[in-house]
Coordinates of C-alpha atoms in Angstrom, one line a residue:
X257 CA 120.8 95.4 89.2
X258 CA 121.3 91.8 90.5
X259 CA 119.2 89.7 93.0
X260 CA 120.9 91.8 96.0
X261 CA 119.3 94.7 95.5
X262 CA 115.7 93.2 96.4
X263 CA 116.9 91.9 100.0
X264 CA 115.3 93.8 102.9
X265 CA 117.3 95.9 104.9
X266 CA 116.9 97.9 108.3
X267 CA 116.7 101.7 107.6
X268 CA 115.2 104.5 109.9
X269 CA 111.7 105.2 109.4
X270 CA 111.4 107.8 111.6
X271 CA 111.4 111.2 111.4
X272 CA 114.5 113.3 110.9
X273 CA 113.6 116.2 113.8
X274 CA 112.8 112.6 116.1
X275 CA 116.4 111.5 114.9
X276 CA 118.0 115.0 115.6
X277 CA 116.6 114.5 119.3
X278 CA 117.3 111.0 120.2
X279 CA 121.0 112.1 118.9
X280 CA 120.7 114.9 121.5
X281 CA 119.0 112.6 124.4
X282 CA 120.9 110.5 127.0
X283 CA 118.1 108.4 126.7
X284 CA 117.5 106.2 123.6
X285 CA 114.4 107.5 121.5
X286 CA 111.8 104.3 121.3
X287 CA 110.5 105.8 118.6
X288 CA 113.0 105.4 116.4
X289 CA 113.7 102.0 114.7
X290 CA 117.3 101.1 114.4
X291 CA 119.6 101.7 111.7
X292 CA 122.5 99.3 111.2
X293 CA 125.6 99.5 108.8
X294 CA 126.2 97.0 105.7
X295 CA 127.7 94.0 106.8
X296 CA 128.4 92.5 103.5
X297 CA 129.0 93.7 99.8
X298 CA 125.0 92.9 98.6
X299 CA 123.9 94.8 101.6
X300 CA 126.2 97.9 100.7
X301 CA 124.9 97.4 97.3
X302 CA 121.3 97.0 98.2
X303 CA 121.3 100.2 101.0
X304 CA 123.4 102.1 98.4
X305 CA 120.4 101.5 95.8
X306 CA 117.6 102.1 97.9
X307 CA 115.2 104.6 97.2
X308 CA 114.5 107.9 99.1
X309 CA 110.5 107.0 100.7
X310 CA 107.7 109.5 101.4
X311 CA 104.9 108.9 104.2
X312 CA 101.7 108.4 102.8
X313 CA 100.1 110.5 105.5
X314 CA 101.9 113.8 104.1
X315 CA 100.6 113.4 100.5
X316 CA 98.2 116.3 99.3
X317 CA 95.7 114.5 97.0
X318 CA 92.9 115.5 95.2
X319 CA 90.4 113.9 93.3
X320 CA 90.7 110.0 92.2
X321 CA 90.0 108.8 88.9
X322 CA 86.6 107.6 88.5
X323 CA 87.0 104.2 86.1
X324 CA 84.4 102.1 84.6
X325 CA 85.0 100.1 88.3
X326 CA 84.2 103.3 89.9
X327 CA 87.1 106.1 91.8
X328 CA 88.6 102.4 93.5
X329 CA 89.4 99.0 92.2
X330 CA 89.5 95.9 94.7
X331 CA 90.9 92.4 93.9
X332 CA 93.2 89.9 95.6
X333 CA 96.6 89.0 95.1
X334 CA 96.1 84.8 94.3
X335 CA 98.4 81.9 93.7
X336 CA 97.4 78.5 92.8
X337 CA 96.7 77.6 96.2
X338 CA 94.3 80.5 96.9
X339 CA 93.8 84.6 98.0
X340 CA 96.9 85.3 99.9
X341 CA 95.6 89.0 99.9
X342 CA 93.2 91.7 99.2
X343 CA 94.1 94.6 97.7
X344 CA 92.3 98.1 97.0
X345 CA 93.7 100.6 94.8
X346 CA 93.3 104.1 93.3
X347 CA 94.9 106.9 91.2
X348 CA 94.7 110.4 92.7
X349 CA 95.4 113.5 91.1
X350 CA 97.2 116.3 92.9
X351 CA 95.8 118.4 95.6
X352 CA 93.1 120.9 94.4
X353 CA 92.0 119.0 91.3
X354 CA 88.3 118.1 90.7
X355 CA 87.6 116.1 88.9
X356 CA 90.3 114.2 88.3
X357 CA 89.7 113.7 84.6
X358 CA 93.1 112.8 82.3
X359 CA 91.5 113.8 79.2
X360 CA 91.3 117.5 81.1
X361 CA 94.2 117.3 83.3
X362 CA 97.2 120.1 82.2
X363 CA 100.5 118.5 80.6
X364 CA 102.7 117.2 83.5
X365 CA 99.9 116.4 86.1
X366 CA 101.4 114.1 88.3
X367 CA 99.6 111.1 89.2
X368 CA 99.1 109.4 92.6
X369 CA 98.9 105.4 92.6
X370 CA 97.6 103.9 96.0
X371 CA 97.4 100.3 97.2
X372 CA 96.0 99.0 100.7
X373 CA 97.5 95.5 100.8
X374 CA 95.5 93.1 102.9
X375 CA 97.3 90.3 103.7
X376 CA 94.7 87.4 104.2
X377 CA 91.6 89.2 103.7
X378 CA 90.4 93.1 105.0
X379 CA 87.2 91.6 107.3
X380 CA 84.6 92.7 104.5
X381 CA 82.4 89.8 103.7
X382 CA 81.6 91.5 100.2
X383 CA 85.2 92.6 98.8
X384 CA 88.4 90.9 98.2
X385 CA 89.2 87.5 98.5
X386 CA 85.7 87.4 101.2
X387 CA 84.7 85.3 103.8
X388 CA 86.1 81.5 102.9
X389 CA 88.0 82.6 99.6
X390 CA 91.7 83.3 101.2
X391 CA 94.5 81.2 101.9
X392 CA 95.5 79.7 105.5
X393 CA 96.1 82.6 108.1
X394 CA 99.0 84.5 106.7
X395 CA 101.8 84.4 109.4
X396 CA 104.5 86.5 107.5
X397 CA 104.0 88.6 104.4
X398 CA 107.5 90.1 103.3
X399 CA 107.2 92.1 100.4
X400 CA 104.9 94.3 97.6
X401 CA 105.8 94.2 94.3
X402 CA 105.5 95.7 90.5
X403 CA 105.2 93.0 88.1
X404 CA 105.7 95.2 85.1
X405 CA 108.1 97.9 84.4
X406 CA 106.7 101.3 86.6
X407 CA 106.1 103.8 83.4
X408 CA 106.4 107.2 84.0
X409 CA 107.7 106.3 87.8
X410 CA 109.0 110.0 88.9
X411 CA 110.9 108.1 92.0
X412 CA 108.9 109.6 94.5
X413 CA 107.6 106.7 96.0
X414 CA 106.5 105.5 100.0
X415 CA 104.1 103.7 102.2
X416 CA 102.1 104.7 105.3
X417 CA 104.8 104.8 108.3
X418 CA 102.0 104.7 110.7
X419 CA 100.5 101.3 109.4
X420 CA 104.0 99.9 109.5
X421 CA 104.5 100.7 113.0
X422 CA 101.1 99.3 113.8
X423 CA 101.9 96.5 112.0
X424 CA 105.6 95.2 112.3
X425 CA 105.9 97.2 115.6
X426 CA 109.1 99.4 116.9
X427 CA 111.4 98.0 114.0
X428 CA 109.0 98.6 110.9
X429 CA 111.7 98.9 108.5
X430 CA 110.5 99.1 104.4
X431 CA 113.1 99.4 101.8
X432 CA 112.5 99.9 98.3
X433 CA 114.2 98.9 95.8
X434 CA 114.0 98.6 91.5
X435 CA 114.4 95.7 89.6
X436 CA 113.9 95.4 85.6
X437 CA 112.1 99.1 86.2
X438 CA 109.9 97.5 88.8
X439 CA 109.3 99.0 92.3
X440 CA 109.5 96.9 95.3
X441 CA 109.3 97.3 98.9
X442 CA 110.6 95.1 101.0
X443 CA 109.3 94.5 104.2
X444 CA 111.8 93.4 107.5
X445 CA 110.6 93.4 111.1
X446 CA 114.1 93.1 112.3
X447 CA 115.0 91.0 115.1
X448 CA 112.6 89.5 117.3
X449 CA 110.1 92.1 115.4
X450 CA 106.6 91.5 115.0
X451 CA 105.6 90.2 111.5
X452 CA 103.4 91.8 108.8
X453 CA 100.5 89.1 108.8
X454 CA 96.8 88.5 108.8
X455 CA 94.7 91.3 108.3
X456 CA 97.3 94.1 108.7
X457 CA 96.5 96.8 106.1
X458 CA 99.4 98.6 104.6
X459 CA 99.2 101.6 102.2
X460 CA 102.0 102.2 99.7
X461 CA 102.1 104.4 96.9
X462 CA 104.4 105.5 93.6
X463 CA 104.0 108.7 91.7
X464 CA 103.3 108.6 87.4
X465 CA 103.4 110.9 85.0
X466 CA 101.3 108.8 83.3
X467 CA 97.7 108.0 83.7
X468 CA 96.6 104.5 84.1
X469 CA 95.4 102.6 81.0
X470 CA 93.3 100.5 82.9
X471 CA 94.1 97.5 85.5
X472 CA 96.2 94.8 84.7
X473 CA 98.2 91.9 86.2
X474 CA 101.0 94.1 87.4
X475 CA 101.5 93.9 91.4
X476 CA 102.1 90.6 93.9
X477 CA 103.0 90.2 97.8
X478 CA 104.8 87.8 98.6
X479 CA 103.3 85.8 101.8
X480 CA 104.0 82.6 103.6
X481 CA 106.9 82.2 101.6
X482 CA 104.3 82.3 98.3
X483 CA 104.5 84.7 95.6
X484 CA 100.5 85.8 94.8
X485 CA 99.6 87.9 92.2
X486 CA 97.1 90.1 91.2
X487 CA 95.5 93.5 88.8
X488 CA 95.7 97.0 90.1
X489 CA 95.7 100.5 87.8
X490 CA 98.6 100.6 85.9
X491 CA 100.1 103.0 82.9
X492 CA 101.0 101.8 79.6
X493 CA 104.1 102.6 77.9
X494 CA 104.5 106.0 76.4
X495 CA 107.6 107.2 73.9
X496 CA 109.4 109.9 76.1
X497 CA 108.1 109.0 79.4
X498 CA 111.0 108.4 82.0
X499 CA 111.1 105.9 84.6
X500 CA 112.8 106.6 87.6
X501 CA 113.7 103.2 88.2
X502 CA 115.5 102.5 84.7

């Protein structure tokens, strides 16, 4: 997979039945964001590797793993000129399970990992990067990242379609993408779209058959143009696990 494959693309975020209707409609369906056709061989390439998304807001969770940092984890995604972003994770068993214990859980539980991307800080004084600890207003933040190969990635994988629309406006368009078994979604308002910025959460989320091991340095945004970095929950390697990605 070459460097094409992690450019952001326009692809319909919304719902097939609203798609089926504007299709039937004189009128054009506002809802909708637009979907254009590849114009050049890396966008064919990088539409034709793009991954099916899910909407957050039709998972069925269950319980989160309670770590030694308790059922969440918050940190911010730094570079050396400061906090580009908070960021607030968790790992979420399926629907029905509680506790959500892997030392319990049955063979093939399929785990749930969240993270609610701040860019700039989330207005909490006493998490994240905090009051005076993050970088200069963040105009434009363009994509979330994996850092380290996603182990045990099943390939169901999404974000919250809702907080993109609040976000990024009519065009909210998120394509993701692998690269070196890494997941990334890339963010593109589209023309004359509004911009993922300051203080917009977004929720996106991958699905493990593995547990996580513990955080590590394994997830960045990239914002203003700066690549930050930062620890979240993540699974270590395990003989016979696939990854969806690879």
């Amino acid at each position: 997979m070459n460097a094409h494959t992690t450019r952001s693309f326009r692809f319909l975020t919304a719902t097939a039945a609203a798609l089926a209707l504007a299709a039937c409609s004189d009128e054009p369906d506002k809802d909708a964001t637009e979907l254009e056709s590849a114009t050049t061989e890396g966008e064919a390439d990088a539409l034709a590797a793009a991954l099916p998304v899910g909407d957050f807001m039709d998972l069925k969770l269950g319980a989160k793993i309670v770590g030694p940092q308790g059922p969440e984890v918050t940190g911010t995604l730094d570079s050396a000129e400061g906090s580009f972003a908070d960021i607030r994770s968790y790992v979420a068993c399926p629907a029905g399970m509680d506790p959500c214990d892997p030392k319990t859980a049955p063979e093939g539980t399929i785990y749930t990992y969240v993270h609610v991307v701040y860019p700039g800080e989330d207005n909490e004084d006493d998490t994240g990067s905090g009051e005076g600890n993050d970088s200069s207003d963040v105009e434009q933040a363009t994509s979330f990242r994996m850092l380290r190969p996603a182990h045990g990635f099943t390939g169901s994988v999404g974000y919250s379609k809702a907080e993109a629309l609040a976000a990024i406006g009519e065009k909210a368009d998120i394509v993701v993408t692998c690269l070196d078994g890494a997941i990334i979604w890339s963010v593109n308002p589209g023309d004359a779209g509004d911009q993922w910025e300051q203080a917009e959460p977004m929720t996106f989320y991958w699905q493990s058959t593995l547990p996580p091991s513990g955080p590590a340095p394994a997830y960045s945004i990239k914002a203003n143009y700066t690549e930050a970095a930062g620890s979240g929950p993540y699974p270590a390697a395990k003989d016979g696990a696939t990854n969806a990605c690879l």
